[in-house]
Amino acid sequence: MFREWEELPGYMKTEAVRPYHEKIRKKKYVLVIKRIFDFFAATIMLFLFLPAMLIISFLIAKDTEGGVFFCQERITQYGRKFRIIKFRTMAVDKKGKGTQVTLLNDCRVTKIGRILRKYRLDELPQLINIIMGDMSFCGTRPESTYYVKKYNPEMFATLLLPAGLTSEASIRYKDEAELLATAEDADKVYLDKVLPEKMKYNLESIQKFTLFREMATLIKTILAVVR
């Protein structure tokens, strides 16, 4: 759940990360409460949303060829790798090419996929990731290994907590695909401009970490989706 400074991976034991670690260290017992809440809340939600998830699975299978789920390696707390689970919203890329980010009106996105993305229903299977302990309801959205390798020293502080289903950054950048739509090199723009801005909010969330603040983020996320 919480690692002391000496137990961190070498690339995280830098002076840029130390202040954030000290902040979290003072609230390590709160992390236990956070984990208990995540587990039971995710379990209840998975049970409640199971009928809807079965319907979505049927619609995806009927819409295009390919599996119902999209799984990809992501990075979570302390640099641990895990497989994030989402409903598949894009056509299967048999050539394995394409940008790392999804753009507005991306031709790879399926018909049912556009609806799922609009209302963030493609994220529902991540309740399984939360139950397994790979993710939390609130926290920095898990990035792929490709982007984590390009973090500056301070950004690694976001790995002190589990990756999240939502965050202040994801609320503010919920229209990220639109921002990248006109970019000639979407990956470069994301890496040079979008990611650093999102990280400012993620790092601030660690500095001001409280359960009350996280509950407020969950409520803001629901309202943002409704709007």
XYZ file of C-alpha atoms in Angstrom:
227
model
C 0.000 0.000 0.000
C 2.692 2.492 1.035
C 6.442 2.239 0.536
C 9.055 4.015 2.567
C 11.662 6.070 0.732
C 14.237 3.266 0.758
C 11.740 0.897 -0.885
C 11.014 3.082 -3.910
C 12.383 2.183 -7.369
C 15.676 3.930 -8.050
C 14.286 6.261 -10.706
C 11.753 7.613 -8.177
C 14.255 8.352 -5.415
C 15.063 11.867 -6.540
C 14.880 15.248 -4.834
C 12.030 16.160 -7.181
C 9.896 13.310 -5.793
C 10.916 13.518 -2.122
C 8.560 16.409 -1.115
C 5.571 14.538 -2.535
C 6.604 11.346 -0.763
C 6.757 13.196 2.545
C 3.241 14.533 1.978
C 1.881 11.068 1.292
C 3.846 9.523 4.155
C 1.905 11.662 6.624
C -1.344 10.250 5.262
C -0.388 6.615 4.737
C -3.177 5.424 7.039
C -5.696 7.356 4.967
C -4.556 5.262 2.000
C -5.841 2.181 3.809
C -9.306 3.762 4.081
C -9.078 4.773 0.430
C -8.322 1.188 -0.598
C -11.181 -0.248 1.481
C -13.610 2.255 -0.060
C -12.342 1.501 -3.579
C -12.748 -2.251 -3.154
C -16.267 -2.273 -1.742
C -17.593 0.579 -3.898
C -16.204 -0.987 -7.091
C -17.615 -4.403 -6.165
C -21.091 -2.980 -5.582
C -20.963 -0.925 -8.790
C -19.792 -3.898 -10.849
C -22.780 -5.886 -9.586
C -25.205 -3.033 -10.347
C -23.809 -2.289 -13.806
C -23.432 -5.930 -14.854
C -26.708 -6.032 -16.881
C -25.715 -2.863 -18.748
C -22.213 -4.222 -19.367
C -23.667 -7.408 -20.869
C -25.800 -5.328 -23.252
C -22.797 -3.204 -24.220
C -20.755 -6.362 -24.856
C -23.467 -7.659 -27.201
C -23.605 -4.347 -29.113
C -19.823 -4.239 -29.545
C -19.709 -7.823 -30.814
C -22.530 -7.063 -33.247
C -21.000 -3.775 -34.461
C -17.563 -4.908 -35.647
C -15.264 -7.919 -35.640
C -12.888 -8.330 -32.724
C -13.016 -8.909 -29.003
C -15.352 -7.080 -26.659
C -12.564 -5.774 -24.442
C -9.466 -3.698 -25.122
C -6.532 -4.484 -22.861
C -3.264 -2.569 -22.864
C -0.212 -2.375 -20.647
C -0.237 0.665 -18.410
C 1.776 1.881 -15.416
C 0.398 2.277 -11.910
C 1.726 2.831 -8.367
C 5.523 2.532 -7.959
C 5.944 1.820 -11.658
C 4.126 -1.524 -11.587
C 2.800 -2.691 -14.939
C -0.771 -3.919 -15.335
C -3.319 -4.561 -18.071
C -6.016 -1.910 -18.166
C -9.444 -3.192 -19.224
C -11.820 -1.150 -21.356
C -14.660 -1.873 -23.715
C -13.244 -1.907 -27.236
C -14.257 1.284 -29.040
C -11.972 1.048 -32.061
C -11.634 -1.275 -35.014
C -8.940 -3.891 -34.552
C -5.646 -2.505 -35.881
C -4.147 -5.535 -37.597
C -1.087 -3.586 -38.766
C -0.334 -2.293 -35.260
C 0.234 1.243 -36.539
C -1.209 4.593 -35.573
C -0.846 7.320 -33.011
C -0.773 6.562 -29.283
C -3.676 8.948 -28.685
C -7.215 8.985 -30.063
C -8.289 12.005 -32.105
C -11.644 13.674 -32.713
C -13.460 11.895 -35.583
C -10.749 9.228 -35.550
C -11.670 6.801 -38.321
C -10.622 3.893 -36.111
C -13.447 4.547 -33.626
C -16.526 2.378 -34.238
C -20.150 3.560 -34.246
C -20.941 2.103 -30.842
C -17.479 3.210 -29.715
C -18.335 6.881 -30.219
C -21.342 6.565 -27.935
C -19.359 4.693 -25.288
C -16.571 7.286 -25.352
C -18.981 10.221 -25.212
C -20.492 8.985 -21.942
C -17.303 7.257 -20.745
C -19.083 3.926 -20.646
C -15.997 2.297 -22.148
C -14.368 2.805 -18.734
C -16.820 0.553 -16.849
C -14.622 -2.587 -17.028
C -11.970 -0.694 -15.077
C -14.055 -1.470 -12.004
C -12.307 -4.845 -12.278
C -8.920 -3.082 -12.226
C -9.998 -1.224 -9.083
C -11.120 -4.409 -7.351
C -7.800 -6.059 -8.225
C -5.899 -3.122 -6.729
C -4.336 -1.914 -9.966
C -6.321 1.318 -9.903
C -8.344 3.604 -7.652
C -11.433 5.701 -8.351
C -9.350 8.884 -8.135
C -5.764 9.299 -9.243
C -3.565 10.107 -12.215
C -4.902 8.420 -15.332
C -2.562 5.510 -16.151
C -0.235 6.253 -19.019
C 1.307 3.710 -21.369
C 4.935 2.696 -20.924
C 5.719 4.792 -24.009
C 4.839 8.046 -22.226
C 6.066 7.100 -18.749
C 9.545 6.615 -20.171
C 9.459 10.269 -21.191
C 8.471 11.668 -17.770
C 10.675 14.329 -16.221
C 11.879 13.591 -12.633
C 8.994 15.412 -10.931
C 6.322 13.574 -12.937
C 7.357 10.270 -11.346
C 5.786 11.560 -8.122
C 2.398 10.696 -9.662
C 3.393 7.033 -9.269
C 3.322 7.345 -5.480
C -0.420 6.645 -5.624
C -2.418 4.122 -7.658
C -3.561 5.167 -11.126
C -7.112 6.471 -11.189
C -10.356 6.138 -13.084
C -10.744 9.909 -12.959
C -8.886 13.010 -11.802
C -9.008 16.788 -11.927
C -6.778 16.636 -15.002
C -9.075 14.226 -16.833
C -12.064 16.477 -16.091
C -10.325 19.553 -17.437
C -9.041 17.669 -20.470
C -12.158 15.605 -21.182
C -12.139 17.090 -24.708
C -8.516 16.144 -25.266
C -9.293 14.500 -28.622
C -10.589 17.832 -29.943
C -7.417 19.616 -28.839
C -5.276 17.138 -30.764
C -7.509 16.879 -33.833
C -5.684 19.542 -35.861
C -2.165 18.578 -34.810
C 0.169 17.299 -37.507
C 1.922 15.079 -34.969
C -0.583 14.266 -32.220
C 1.873 12.229 -30.173
C 4.395 15.067 -30.091
C 1.771 17.672 -29.178
C 0.459 15.435 -26.417
C 3.937 14.848 -25.053
C 5.142 18.463 -25.309
C 1.989 20.389 -24.385
C -0.947 18.341 -23.107
C 0.881 15.932 -20.803
C 2.849 18.644 -18.922
C -0.354 20.629 -18.327
C -2.228 17.571 -17.079
C 0.686 16.732 -14.800
C 0.404 20.116 -13.078
C -3.076 19.127 -11.870
C -1.962 15.595 -11.016
C 0.955 16.812 -8.912
C -1.246 19.382 -7.189
C -3.694 16.594 -6.308
C -0.900 14.694 -4.558
C 0.177 17.761 -2.612
C -3.406 18.395 -1.462
C -4.465 14.759 -1.139
C -7.490 14.171 1.145
C -10.433 11.787 0.941
C -12.812 14.752 0.896
C -11.005 16.225 -2.111
C -11.230 12.884 -3.927
C -14.948 12.578 -3.260
C -15.383 16.080 -4.686
C -13.496 14.986 -7.813
C -15.836 12.012 -8.237
C -18.877 14.295 -8.016
C -17.351 16.748 -10.515
C -16.684 13.865 -12.900
C -20.311 12.737 -12.772
C -21.523 16.279 -13.420
C -19.070 16.706 -16.299
C -20.313 13.527 -17.971
C -23.946 14.563 -17.503
C -23.264 17.968 -19.061
